[in-house]
GROMACS .gro file of C-alpha atoms in nm:
model
  344
    1MET     CA    1   1.378   2.659 -14.622
    2ALA     CA    2   1.090   2.563 -14.394
    3GLY     CA    3   1.162   2.328 -14.109
    4PRO     CA    4   0.986   1.993 -14.046
    5CYS     CA    5   0.703   2.161 -13.859
    6HIS     CA    6   0.628   2.428 -14.117
    7ARG     CA    7   0.257   2.500 -14.089
    8LYS     CA    8   0.030   2.452 -14.386
    9VAL     CA    9  -0.341   2.523 -14.414
   10GLY     CA   10  -0.507   2.245 -14.610
   11ASP     CA   11  -0.809   2.237 -14.836
   12LEU     CA   12  -1.077   2.080 -14.618
   13LYS     CA   13  -1.403   2.169 -14.787
   14MET     CA   14  -1.596   2.452 -14.630
   15GLY     CA   15  -1.844   2.318 -14.377
   16LYS     CA   16  -1.728   1.957 -14.402
   17LYS     CA   17  -1.615   1.807 -14.074
   18ILE     CA   18  -1.391   1.511 -14.014
   19ARG     CA   19  -1.586   1.215 -13.878
   20ALA     CA   20  -1.360   1.087 -13.602
   21SER     CA   21  -1.408   0.771 -13.398
   22ILE     CA   22  -1.233   0.646 -13.086
   23VAL     CA   23  -1.198   0.272 -13.036
   24GLY     CA   24  -1.132   0.224 -12.665
   25VAL     CA   25  -1.269   0.554 -12.542
   26THR     CA   26  -1.287   0.480 -12.169
   27GLY     CA   27  -0.915   0.451 -12.096
   28TYR     CA   28  -0.716   0.755 -11.987
   29THR     CA   29  -0.579   0.823 -12.335
   30GLY     CA   30  -0.918   0.765 -12.494
   31ILE     CA   31  -1.098   1.007 -12.264
   32ASP     CA   32  -0.831   1.274 -12.308
   33LEU     CA   33  -0.855   1.228 -12.683
   34LEU     CA   34  -1.231   1.283 -12.660
   35ARG     CA   35  -1.168   1.604 -12.464
   36LEU     CA   36  -0.948   1.740 -12.741
   37LEU     CA   37  -1.167   1.627 -13.030
   38LEU     CA   38  -1.472   1.792 -12.875
   39LEU     CA   39  -1.280   2.121 -12.884
   40HIS     CA   40  -1.171   2.080 -13.246
   41PRO     CA   41  -1.364   2.304 -13.487
   42ASP     CA   42  -1.324   2.065 -13.782
   43VAL     CA   43  -1.424   1.740 -13.609
   44GLU     CA   44  -1.746   1.562 -13.523
   45ILE     CA   45  -1.760   1.241 -13.320
   46ALA     CA   46  -1.883   0.942 -13.519
   47TYR     CA   47  -1.835   0.648 -13.279
   48MET     CA   48  -1.697   0.594 -12.930
   49THR     CA   49  -1.657   0.226 -12.855
   50SER     CA   50  -1.582   0.019 -12.548
   51ARG     CA   51  -1.666  -0.346 -12.484
   52GLN     CA   52  -1.672  -0.294 -12.110
   53HIS     CA   53  -1.907   0.007 -12.114
   54ALA     CA   54  -2.114  -0.055 -12.427
   55ARG     CA   55  -2.458   0.109 -12.435
   56GLU     CA   56  -2.376   0.348 -12.151
   57ARG     CA   57  -2.372   0.725 -12.158
   58ILE     CA   58  -2.022   0.868 -12.142
   59GLY     CA   59  -2.133   1.084 -11.848
   60LYS     CA   60  -2.223   0.775 -11.648
   61VAL     CA   61  -1.873   0.634 -11.683
   62TYR     CA   62  -1.707   0.973 -11.639
   63PRO     CA   63  -1.927   1.214 -11.440
   64HIS     CA   64  -1.722   1.516 -11.549
   65LEU     CA   65  -1.881   1.458 -11.894
   66ALA     CA   66  -2.237   1.435 -11.765
   67HIS     CA   67  -2.341   1.729 -11.985
   68LEU     CA   68  -2.270   1.535 -12.306
   69ASP     CA   69  -2.544   1.352 -12.495
   70LEU     CA   70  -2.308   1.085 -12.623
   71ASP     CA   71  -2.340   0.707 -12.605
   72ILE     CA   72  -2.068   0.445 -12.594
   73THR     CA   73  -2.125   0.153 -12.831
   74ASP     CA   74  -1.967  -0.183 -12.908
   75THR     CA   75  -1.984  -0.124 -13.283
   76SER     CA   76  -1.754  -0.356 -13.479
   77PRO     CA   77  -1.430  -0.210 -13.613
   78ALA     CA   78  -1.549  -0.274 -13.969
   79GLU     CA   79  -1.866  -0.070 -13.914
   80VAL     CA   80  -1.672   0.203 -13.736
   81ALA     CA   81  -1.439   0.226 -14.035
   82LYS     CA   82  -1.731   0.257 -14.277
   83GLY     CA   83  -1.879   0.549 -14.087
   84SER     CA   84  -1.556   0.737 -14.014
   85ASP     CA   85  -1.290   0.943 -14.185
   86VAL     CA   86  -1.035   0.863 -13.916
   87VAL     CA   87  -1.025   0.600 -13.642
   88PHE     CA   88  -0.815   0.649 -13.331
   89LEU     CA   89  -0.708   0.327 -13.163
   90ALA     CA   90  -0.683   0.396 -12.789
   91LEU     CA   91  -0.648   0.029 -12.707
   92PRO     CA   92  -0.405  -0.176 -12.498
   93HIS     CA   93  -0.095  -0.305 -12.669
   94LYS     CA   94  -0.152  -0.625 -12.872
   95MET     CA   95  -0.524  -0.556 -12.895
   96ALA     CA   96  -0.466  -0.259 -13.125
   97GLN     CA   97  -0.284  -0.464 -13.385
   98GLU     CA   98  -0.584  -0.693 -13.426
   99VAL     CA   99  -0.817  -0.402 -13.497
  100ALA     CA  100  -0.561  -0.227 -13.716
  101ALA     CA  101  -0.519  -0.538 -13.929
  102GLU     CA  102  -0.896  -0.553 -13.982
  103ILE     CA  103  -0.945  -0.192 -14.093
  104HIS     CA  104  -0.608  -0.097 -14.244
  105GLY     CA  105  -0.655   0.050 -14.591
  106LYS     CA  106  -1.025   0.115 -14.534
  107VAL     CA  107  -0.995   0.434 -14.325
  108LYS     CA  108  -0.724   0.661 -14.189
  109ILE     CA  109  -0.584   0.528 -13.860
  110VAL     CA  110  -0.398   0.689 -13.574
  111ASP     CA  111  -0.277   0.423 -13.330
  112LEU     CA  112  -0.198   0.538 -12.977
  113SER     CA  113  -0.064   0.199 -12.865
  114ALA     CA  114   0.290   0.066 -12.907
  115ASP     CA  115   0.194  -0.186 -13.173
  116PHE     CA  116   0.326  -0.002 -13.479
  117ARG     CA  117   0.594   0.234 -13.347
  118LEU     CA  118   0.884   0.019 -13.465
  119ASP     CA  119   0.912  -0.069 -13.832
  120ASP     CA  120   1.151  -0.363 -13.790
  121PRO     CA  121   0.996  -0.697 -13.680
  122LYS     CA  122   1.319  -0.813 -13.511
  123THR     CA  123   1.349  -0.497 -13.305
  124TYR     CA  124   0.983  -0.517 -13.215
  125ALA     CA  125   1.025  -0.878 -13.100
  126ALA     CA  126   1.331  -0.787 -12.893
  127TYR     CA  127   1.147  -0.520 -12.693
  128TYR     CA  128   0.791  -0.657 -12.701
  129GLU     CA  129   0.716  -0.995 -12.857
  130GLU     CA  130   0.659  -1.144 -13.201
  131HIS     CA  131   0.428  -0.917 -13.398
  132LYS     CA  132   0.122  -1.090 -13.541
  133TYR     CA  133   0.118  -0.869 -13.849
  134PRO     CA  134   0.482  -0.781 -13.923
  135HIS     CA  135   0.399  -0.690 -14.283
  136LEU     CA  136   0.201  -0.392 -14.152
  137LEU     CA  137   0.484  -0.238 -13.950
  138LYS     CA  138   0.622  -0.042 -14.244
  139GLU     CA  139   0.271   0.071 -14.342
  140PHE     CA  140   0.252   0.306 -14.043
  141ALA     CA  141   0.425   0.643 -14.047
  142TYR     CA  142   0.588   0.739 -13.719
  143GLY     CA  143   0.396   1.035 -13.584
  144LEU     CA  144   0.651   1.277 -13.439
  145PRO     CA  145   0.660   1.572 -13.683
  146GLU     CA  146   0.902   1.780 -13.473
  147VAL     CA  147   1.172   1.518 -13.523
  148PHE     CA  148   1.092   1.325 -13.842
  149GLY     CA  149   0.909   1.590 -14.042
  150ARG     CA  150   0.551   1.626 -14.145
  151ASP     CA  151   0.548   1.517 -14.511
  152LYS     CA  152   0.534   1.142 -14.451
  153ILE     CA  153   0.259   1.187 -14.192
  154ALA     CA  154   0.062   1.408 -14.428
  155LYS     CA  155   0.066   1.138 -14.696
  156ALA     CA  156   0.001   0.845 -14.463
  157GLN     CA  157  -0.314   0.639 -14.431
  158SER     CA  158  -0.196   0.503 -14.095
  159VAL     CA  159   0.015   0.670 -13.826
  160ALA     CA  160   0.170   0.531 -13.508
  161ASN     CA  161   0.192   0.768 -13.214
  162PRO     CA  162   0.523   0.778 -13.024
  163GLY     CA  163   0.551   0.656 -12.668
  164CYS     CA  164   0.527   0.933 -12.410
  165PHE     CA  165   0.874   0.879 -12.256
  166ALA     CA  166   1.009   0.838 -12.607
  167LEU     CA  167   0.853   1.159 -12.732
  168VAL     CA  168   1.006   1.395 -12.477
  169SER     CA  169   1.339   1.211 -12.485
  170GLN     CA  170   1.356   1.238 -12.863
  171LEU     CA  171   1.290   1.609 -12.846
  172LEU     CA  172   1.587   1.644 -12.610
  173LEU     CA  173   1.827   1.439 -12.825
  174HIS     CA  174   1.723   1.536 -13.176
  175PRO     CA  175   1.914   1.869 -13.201
  176PHE     CA  176   2.239   1.684 -13.128
  177LYS     CA  177   2.191   1.389 -13.364
  178GLY     CA  178   2.522   1.274 -13.511
  179HIS     CA  179   2.724   1.433 -13.231
  180ILE     CA  180   2.618   1.232 -12.924
  181VAL     CA  181   2.887   1.023 -12.759
  182GLN     CA  182   2.682   0.937 -12.451
  183ALA     CA  183   2.328   1.020 -12.336
  184ASP     CA  184   2.207   0.968 -11.980
  185ILE     CA  185   1.834   1.033 -11.932
  186PHE     CA  186   1.638   1.045 -11.608
  187ALA     CA  187   1.262   1.087 -11.662
  188VAL     CA  188   0.974   1.088 -11.415
  189THR     CA  189   0.616   1.017 -11.517
  190GLY     CA  190   0.285   1.066 -11.343
  191SER     CA  191   0.057   0.784 -11.233
  192SER     CA  192  -0.177   0.817 -11.532
  193GLY     CA  193   0.104   0.673 -11.743
  194ALA     CA  194   0.032   0.335 -11.588
  195GLY     CA  195  -0.320   0.333 -11.731
  196LYS     CA  196  -0.665   0.314 -11.580
  197SER     CA  197  -0.654  -0.036 -11.430
  198PRO     CA  198  -0.494  -0.025 -11.082
  199VAL     CA  199  -0.208  -0.258 -10.999
  200GLU     CA  200   0.003  -0.291 -10.686
  201GLY     CA  201   0.294  -0.084 -10.813
  202THR     CA  202   0.073   0.212 -10.905
  203HIS     CA  203  -0.165   0.193 -10.608
  204HIS     CA  204  -0.199   0.535 -10.442
  205PRO     CA  205  -0.049   0.443 -10.101
  206VAL     CA  206   0.277   0.329 -10.264
  207ARG     CA  207   0.276   0.602 -10.527
  208ASN     CA  208   0.197   0.905 -10.314
  209HIS     CA  209   0.497   1.069 -10.142
  210ASN     CA  210   0.721   0.834 -10.336
  211LEU     CA  211   0.967   0.834 -10.624
  212LYS     CA  212   1.093   0.511 -10.770
  213SER     CA  213   1.273   0.389 -11.079
  214TYR     CA  214   1.190   0.086 -11.291
  215ASN     CA  215   1.300  -0.094 -11.609
  216ILE     CA  216   1.639   0.078 -11.608
  217ASN     CA  217   1.794   0.039 -11.954
  218LYS     CA  218   1.519  -0.212 -12.038
  219HIS     CA  219   1.227   0.017 -12.114
  220ARG     CA  220   1.036  -0.049 -12.435
  221HIS     CA  221   1.075   0.310 -12.553
  222ILE     CA  222   1.454   0.276 -12.588
  223PRO     CA  223   1.457   0.191 -12.963
  224GLU     CA  224   1.246   0.498 -13.035
  225ILE     CA  225   1.483   0.717 -12.835
  226THR     CA  226   1.802   0.584 -12.994
  227ARG     CA  227   1.660   0.624 -13.344
  228ALA     CA  228   1.601   0.997 -13.298
  229GLY     CA  229   1.938   1.050 -13.133
  230GLY     CA  230   2.132   0.855 -13.392
  231ILE     CA  231   2.289   0.642 -13.120
  232SER     CA  232   2.299   0.278 -13.014
  233ALA     CA  233   2.153   0.137 -12.694
  234ALA     CA  234   2.509   0.109 -12.565
  235GLN     CA  235   2.536   0.490 -12.575
  236LEU     CA  236   2.222   0.541 -12.368
  237ASN     CA  237   2.146   0.509 -11.999
  238PHE     CA  238   1.772   0.547 -11.949
  239VAL     CA  239   1.623   0.564 -11.601
  240PRO     CA  240   1.241   0.583 -11.617
  241SER     CA  241   1.081   0.664 -11.284
  242SER     CA  242   0.734   0.712 -11.137
  243GLY     CA  243   0.641   1.021 -10.940
  244PRO     CA  244   0.363   1.118 -10.697
  245PHE     CA  245   0.153   1.321 -10.942
  246SER     CA  246  -0.119   1.232 -11.192
  247ARG     CA  247  -0.016   1.388 -11.522
  248GLY     CA  248   0.309   1.487 -11.683
  249ILE     CA  249   0.665   1.378 -11.757
  250PHE     CA  250   0.974   1.565 -11.637
  251ALA     CA  251   1.286   1.450 -11.823
  252GLN     CA  252   1.653   1.541 -11.786
  253ALA     CA  253   1.922   1.441 -12.036
  254PHE     CA  254   2.293   1.470 -11.965
  255LEU     CA  255   2.473   1.465 -12.301
  256THR     CA  256   2.836   1.417 -12.393
  257LEU     CA  257   2.905   1.543 -12.745
  258ASN     CA  258   3.189   1.514 -12.994
  259LYS     CA  259   3.116   1.860 -13.131
  260ASP     CA  260   2.971   2.182 -12.997
  261VAL     CA  261   2.618   2.254 -13.118
  262PRO     CA  262   2.588   2.634 -13.085
  263ASN     CA  263   2.211   2.679 -13.086
  264PRO     CA  264   2.014   2.355 -13.047
  265ALA     CA  265   1.691   2.550 -12.993
  266ALA     CA  266   1.703   2.671 -13.354
  267VAL     CA  267   1.607   2.321 -13.467
  268TYR     CA  268   1.255   2.385 -13.337
  269ALA     CA  269   1.209   2.737 -13.474
  270ASP     CA  270   0.917   2.625 -13.695
  271CYS     CA  271   0.760   2.389 -13.442
  272PRO     CA  272   0.456   2.560 -13.287
  273PHE     CA  273   0.419   2.324 -12.992
  274VAL     CA  274   0.782   2.336 -12.877
  275ARG     CA  275   0.861   2.624 -12.643
  276ILE     CA  276   1.218   2.694 -12.539
  277GLN     CA  277   1.238   2.807 -12.176
  278LYS     CA  278   1.511   2.898 -11.931
  279ASN     CA  279   1.359   2.656 -11.680
  280VAL     CA  280   1.087   2.396 -11.727
  281GLU     CA  281   0.805   2.289 -11.497
  282LEU     CA  282   0.507   2.057 -11.523
  283ALA     CA  283   0.260   2.324 -11.416
  284ALA     CA  284   0.337   2.519 -11.733
  285ILE     CA  285   0.221   2.247 -11.976
  286ILE     CA  286  -0.038   2.023 -11.804
  287GLY     CA  287  -0.352   1.979 -12.012
  288SER     CA  288  -0.192   2.117 -12.329
  289ASN     CA  289  -0.009   1.996 -12.637
  290PHE     CA  290   0.302   2.201 -12.559
  291ALA     CA  291   0.648   2.063 -12.490
  292ASP     CA  292   0.875   2.296 -12.295
  293LEU     CA  293   1.247   2.240 -12.344
  294SER     CA  294   1.562   2.386 -12.194
  295PHE     CA  295   1.921   2.352 -12.315
  296GLU     CA  296   2.216   2.462 -12.101
  297LYS     CA  297   2.590   2.409 -12.114
  298GLY     CA  298   2.713   2.208 -11.819
  299GLU     CA  299   3.053   2.149 -11.668
  300GLY     CA  300   3.306   1.933 -11.847
  301GLY     CA  301   3.166   2.020 -12.189
  302ARG     CA  302   2.839   1.842 -12.128
  303VAL     CA  303   2.494   1.964 -12.227
  304LEU     CA  304   2.209   1.967 -11.976
  305ALA     CA  305   1.878   1.926 -12.155
  306GLN     CA  306   1.540   1.927 -11.981
  307GLY     CA  307   1.189   1.875 -12.109
  308VAL     CA  308   0.832   1.852 -11.984
  309ILE     CA  309   0.515   1.727 -12.150
  310ASP     CA  310   0.173   1.615 -12.040
  311ASN     CA  311   0.191   1.239 -12.094
  312LEU     CA  312  -0.180   1.217 -12.177
  313ALA     CA  313  -0.188   1.524 -12.402
  314LYS     CA  314   0.133   1.591 -12.599
  315GLY     CA  315   0.252   1.245 -12.499
  316SER     CA  316  -0.055   1.074 -12.644
  317ALA     CA  317  -0.392   1.231 -12.732
  318GLY     CA  318  -0.257   1.573 -12.828
  319SER     CA  319   0.004   1.441 -13.068
  320ALA     CA  320  -0.263   1.207 -13.211
  321VAL     CA  321  -0.479   1.508 -13.298
  322GLN     CA  322  -0.172   1.691 -13.430
  323ASN     CA  323  -0.105   1.393 -13.660
  324MET     CA  324  -0.469   1.386 -13.769
  325ASN     CA  325  -0.444   1.753 -13.866
  326LEU     CA  326  -0.147   1.676 -14.089
  327MET     CA  327  -0.320   1.374 -14.244
  328PHE     CA  328  -0.618   1.586 -14.347
  329GLY     CA  329  -0.426   1.889 -14.469
  330LEU     CA  330  -0.530   2.111 -14.181
  331ALA     CA  331  -0.305   2.353 -14.001
  332GLU     CA  332  -0.091   2.152 -13.763
  333THR     CA  333  -0.218   2.368 -13.478
  334ALA     CA  334  -0.591   2.330 -13.554
  335GLY     CA  335  -0.796   2.270 -13.240
  336LEU     CA  336  -0.484   2.252 -13.022
  337PHE     CA  337  -0.291   2.577 -13.012
  338ASN     CA  338  -0.551   2.768 -12.812
  339ILE     CA  339  -0.585   2.497 -12.545
  340ALA     CA  340  -0.390   2.671 -12.273
  341PRO     CA  341  -0.219   2.472 -11.996
  342LEU     CA  342  -0.413   2.430 -11.671
  343TYR     CA  343  -0.247   2.672 -11.436
  344PRO     CA  344  -0.208   2.661 -11.143
   0.00000   0.00000   0.00000
């Protein structure tokens, strides 16, 4: 039987390209999403919108894209939906739900914010705030095919991308679901995870040559992590931390189990973007949609699990494109598998 990531080539008509639009293109996730979509053989860019940079060339805002003849617009979400096959929402939290409510049901949506990751309004309120459109929470499929399977994503009109910390943590816990007594996770993210707008805590002088923790056992990704691990918040210690590098997440999970799981790596045998390694390192995945994982037996019967992803790629834009592929019946790997990590 094929696993949840079994690859399937869809029936996209010969020569027809997916018209993809990015709402909120000038943030870090938006610009990385543009990078990946420009490399996708089955995609053409319909709209790139930004209120702050409307009517500017993308190369003026980001000089590394100076070769592109593409304009940023402030086109309304309704007009964007009319001219698109899929709309990616690369917007700040809370802002995305307003746009999603306006265009839901009119076009396929992939939301990169946190606004639709949790399907229970009470849980959402506990970790964020009251949702303005709680009736829409169950309308979004959760977009992590390696853990929850691809069928629901493939049938969905709207998909919610996982959080970046949540994504790598779920990959570490998923093979042991139903057998976890206690999970202790320490994860370090790069500065791009804080977004484009600088604030005191992410300012370079206090970030460089520094390592610090924050939101211990209070991080908003906790309900996503516990869901994949089949555990309660009381069984999880989660220590998110910020590191002195731009891109990537390095996560370590120390797991106490009630049963030996002989080959956890086998769970991902059909998952093309999960690579099982003896040791993991950020340099091996930066810029790509790959997640490198390692599983080792520790002392005292514990399992030592490690994982690395690029928070902007696999942790956001890359998984968004992966979800789009599934939604349009393309191979899951289309436009992504040949994007090699940036090494060194």
